[in-house]
Amino acid sequence: MRASLSTAFDRILNSGALLKGNALRKMEQLKYDLELLKSAIDQFRRKNENLRALKTREELLLNHKFFPVRNQETSIGIDPFSRESDLLDEAHRQMDALLFQGSYFYQNIIESGNMFKKAHLRVVNMMGSMDLSQSLLRLIERRQAQDYYILIGGILATSSIVWAAIHYFM
């Protein structure tokens, strides 16, 4: 019907019929109003179709039951975290190895110290049995005390050098 009205208006305008000014303006106005109504109806139909499609999509989503996918695996990008965890585990193992090695060295030093103490007592007993003078025994004991102070001084000096090196390079 829309097409027939438009064509009818066009035929009247193009037929050469002489319309007076007022009738011609009314005819043009009717043609313009017809085009506006056509576009409004088309816009209303498109909006109505979009609303219907949106409602049907919403109903489908609301009525759809989601099940886990069985044929495909879901993967989450945690590869960098996995590598970091592996590196941290390796560092932990290495730290345990260093602690074990340190405790082994400490045990060896304690055993060596005990062995030297026993050897010293044997030497002192042998010297006593050989009737060495008391002054020589006191000299040996004083020397032992001086060696102990030298050991403590060396430990402190080494510790301070290591501490200074760590703070200098950090």
Protein backbone atom coordinates (compact mmCIF):
# COMPACT_ATOMS: atom_id res chain seq x y z
CA MET A 1 0.00 0.00 0.00
CA ARG A 2 2.89 2.32 0.78
CA ALA A 3 4.37 1.83 -2.64
CA SER A 4 1.03 2.39 -4.32
CA LEU A 5 0.47 5.73 -2.54
CA SER A 6 3.93 6.97 -3.42
CA THR A 7 3.57 5.96 -7.03
CA ALA A 8 0.11 7.49 -7.18
CA PHE A 9 1.50 10.80 -5.90
CA ASP A 10 4.32 10.63 -8.44
CA ARG A 11 1.90 9.92 -11.30
CA ILE A 12 -0.26 12.87 -10.34
CA LEU A 13 2.75 15.18 -10.13
CA ASN A 14 4.31 13.93 -13.39
CA SER A 15 1.08 13.64 -15.42
CA GLY A 16 1.26 17.26 -16.24
CA ALA A 17 -1.97 18.10 -14.52
CA LEU A 18 -1.81 21.64 -13.51
CA LEU A 19 -2.23 21.90 -9.83
CA LYS A 20 -2.61 25.19 -8.20
CA GLY A 21 0.11 26.34 -5.79
CA ASN A 22 -1.71 25.36 -2.64
CA ALA A 23 -2.65 21.90 -3.89
CA LEU A 24 0.91 21.33 -5.13
CA ARG A 25 2.33 22.20 -1.70
CA LYS A 26 -0.15 19.87 0.00
CA MET A 27 0.79 17.09 -2.40
CA GLU A 28 4.53 17.57 -1.64
CA GLN A 29 3.78 17.67 2.09
CA LEU A 30 1.80 14.42 1.85
CA LYS A 31 4.69 12.79 -0.05
CA TYR A 32 7.18 13.98 2.61
CA ASP A 33 4.92 12.78 5.45
CA LEU A 34 4.59 9.41 3.71
CA GLU A 35 8.40 9.00 3.59
CA LEU A 36 8.69 9.95 7.28
CA LEU A 37 6.01 7.43 8.22
CA LYS A 38 7.78 4.72 6.17
CA SER A 39 11.09 5.32 7.98
CA ALA A 40 9.37 5.43 11.40
CA ILE A 41 7.59 2.13 10.70
CA ASP A 42 10.85 0.52 9.54
CA GLN A 43 12.64 1.78 12.63
CA PHE A 44 9.85 0.47 14.88
CA ARG A 45 9.99 -2.95 13.16
CA ARG A 46 13.80 -3.17 13.55
CA LYS A 47 13.56 -2.20 17.22
CA ASN A 48 10.79 -4.74 17.77
CA GLU A 49 12.83 -7.50 16.04
CA ASN A 50 15.90 -6.63 18.13
CA LEU A 51 13.83 -6.80 21.34
CA ARG A 52 12.38 -10.17 20.32
CA ALA A 53 15.84 -11.52 19.51
CA LEU A 54 17.19 -10.23 22.83
CA LYS A 55 14.32 -11.85 24.75
CA THR A 56 14.77 -15.19 22.99
CA ARG A 57 18.55 -15.10 23.62
CA GLU A 58 17.90 -14.28 27.29
CA GLU A 59 15.38 -17.11 27.59
CA LEU A 60 17.82 -19.54 25.96
CA LEU A 61 20.56 -18.53 28.36
CA LEU A 62 18.29 -18.77 31.38
CA ASN A 63 16.94 -22.18 30.36
CA HIS A 64 20.32 -23.60 29.29
CA LYS A 65 22.06 -25.97 31.69
CA PHE A 66 25.83 -25.76 31.60
CA PHE A 67 27.82 -28.97 31.95
CA PRO A 68 31.59 -29.36 32.18
CA VAL A 69 33.39 -30.02 28.94
CA ARG A 70 34.56 -33.61 28.91
CA ASN A 71 36.55 -33.83 25.71
CA GLN A 72 38.74 -30.79 26.23
CA GLU A 73 40.91 -29.79 29.11
CA THR A 74 40.72 -26.36 30.62
CA SER A 75 44.14 -24.81 30.89
CA ILE A 76 45.08 -21.84 32.97
CA GLY A 77 48.23 -19.95 32.10
CA ILE A 78 50.27 -20.73 35.21
CA ASP A 79 53.44 -21.88 33.45
CA PRO A 80 55.54 -18.95 34.75
CA PHE A 81 54.35 -19.65 38.30
CA SER A 82 55.16 -23.34 37.87
CA ARG A 83 58.69 -22.47 36.71
CA GLU A 84 59.10 -20.09 39.62
CA SER A 85 57.93 -22.77 42.03
CA ASP A 86 60.39 -25.27 40.54
CA LEU A 87 63.24 -22.76 40.88
CA LEU A 88 62.28 -22.03 44.48
CA ASP A 89 62.18 -25.76 45.24
CA GLU A 90 65.64 -26.17 43.72
CA ALA A 91 66.96 -23.23 45.78
CA HIS A 92 65.41 -24.82 48.88
CA ARG A 93 67.15 -28.12 48.13
CA GLN A 94 70.48 -26.37 47.59
CA MET A 95 70.06 -24.45 50.84
CA ASP A 96 69.38 -27.72 52.68
CA ALA A 97 72.52 -29.20 51.13
CA LEU A 98 74.56 -26.18 52.26
CA LEU A 99 73.17 -26.43 55.80
CA PHE A 100 73.93 -30.14 55.91
CA GLN A 101 77.46 -29.50 54.64
CA GLY A 102 77.95 -26.73 57.22
CA SER A 103 76.74 -28.95 60.05
CA TYR A 104 79.06 -31.71 58.80
CA PHE A 105 82.04 -29.31 58.88
CA TYR A 106 81.03 -28.10 62.33
CA GLN A 107 80.87 -31.69 63.58
CA ASN A 108 84.32 -32.34 62.10
CA ILE A 109 85.76 -29.25 63.80
CA ILE A 110 84.29 -30.30 67.17
CA GLU A 111 85.71 -33.81 66.74
CA SER A 112 89.09 -32.37 65.76
CA GLY A 113 89.05 -30.07 68.81
CA ASN A 114 88.26 -33.00 71.08
CA MET A 115 91.03 -35.01 69.49
CA PHE A 116 93.54 -32.14 70.01
CA LYS A 117 92.44 -31.78 73.65
CA LYS A 118 93.03 -35.49 74.22
CA ALA A 119 96.41 -35.29 72.50
CA HIS A 120 97.35 -32.26 74.64
CA LEU A 121 96.42 -34.12 77.83
CA ARG A 122 98.52 -37.09 76.74
CA VAL A 123 101.50 -34.82 76.00
CA VAL A 124 101.14 -33.08 79.36
CA ASN A 125 100.90 -36.48 81.14
CA MET A 126 103.94 -37.75 79.26
CA MET A 127 105.89 -34.61 80.17
CA GLY A 128 104.84 -35.06 83.77
CA SER A 129 105.99 -38.64 83.71
CA MET A 130 109.33 -37.57 82.21
CA ASP A 131 109.84 -35.21 85.10
CA LEU A 132 109.93 -32.00 83.10
CA SER A 133 110.08 -28.89 85.16
CA GLN A 134 106.95 -27.08 86.31
CA SER A 135 108.11 -23.89 84.62
CA LEU A 136 108.16 -25.62 81.26
CA LEU A 137 104.63 -26.93 81.86
CA ARG A 138 103.43 -23.43 82.81
CA LEU A 139 105.10 -22.02 79.68
CA ILE A 140 103.25 -24.56 77.54
CA GLU A 141 99.92 -23.72 79.22
CA ARG A 142 100.55 -19.99 78.74
CA ARG A 143 101.33 -20.62 75.11
CA GLN A 144 98.07 -22.53 74.82
CA ALA A 145 96.15 -19.54 76.26
CA GLN A 146 97.93 -17.18 73.83
CA ASP A 147 97.03 -19.46 70.94
CA TYR A 148 93.39 -19.34 72.07
CA TYR A 149 93.42 -15.51 72.04
CA ILE A 150 95.03 -15.51 68.61
CA LEU A 151 92.30 -17.90 67.38
CA ILE A 152 89.52 -15.62 68.74
CA GLY A 153 91.20 -12.55 67.20
CA GLY A 154 91.49 -14.32 63.83
CA ILE A 155 87.83 -15.35 63.92
CA LEU A 156 86.74 -11.77 64.72
CA ALA A 157 89.02 -10.30 62.02
CA THR A 158 87.73 -12.74 59.40
CA SER A 159 84.11 -12.11 60.38
CA SER A 160 84.56 -8.34 60.16
CA ILE A 161 86.22 -8.63 56.73
CA VAL A 162 83.37 -10.81 55.45
CA TRP A 163 80.78 -8.40 56.91
CA ALA A 164 82.54 -5.40 55.27
CA ALA A 165 82.72 -7.20 51.93
CA ILE A 166 79.03 -8.09 52.03
CA HIS A 167 77.97 -4.52 52.86
CA TYR A 168 80.36 -3.05 50.29
CA PHE A 169 79.04 -5.20 47.43
CA MET A 170 75.39 -4.98 48.40
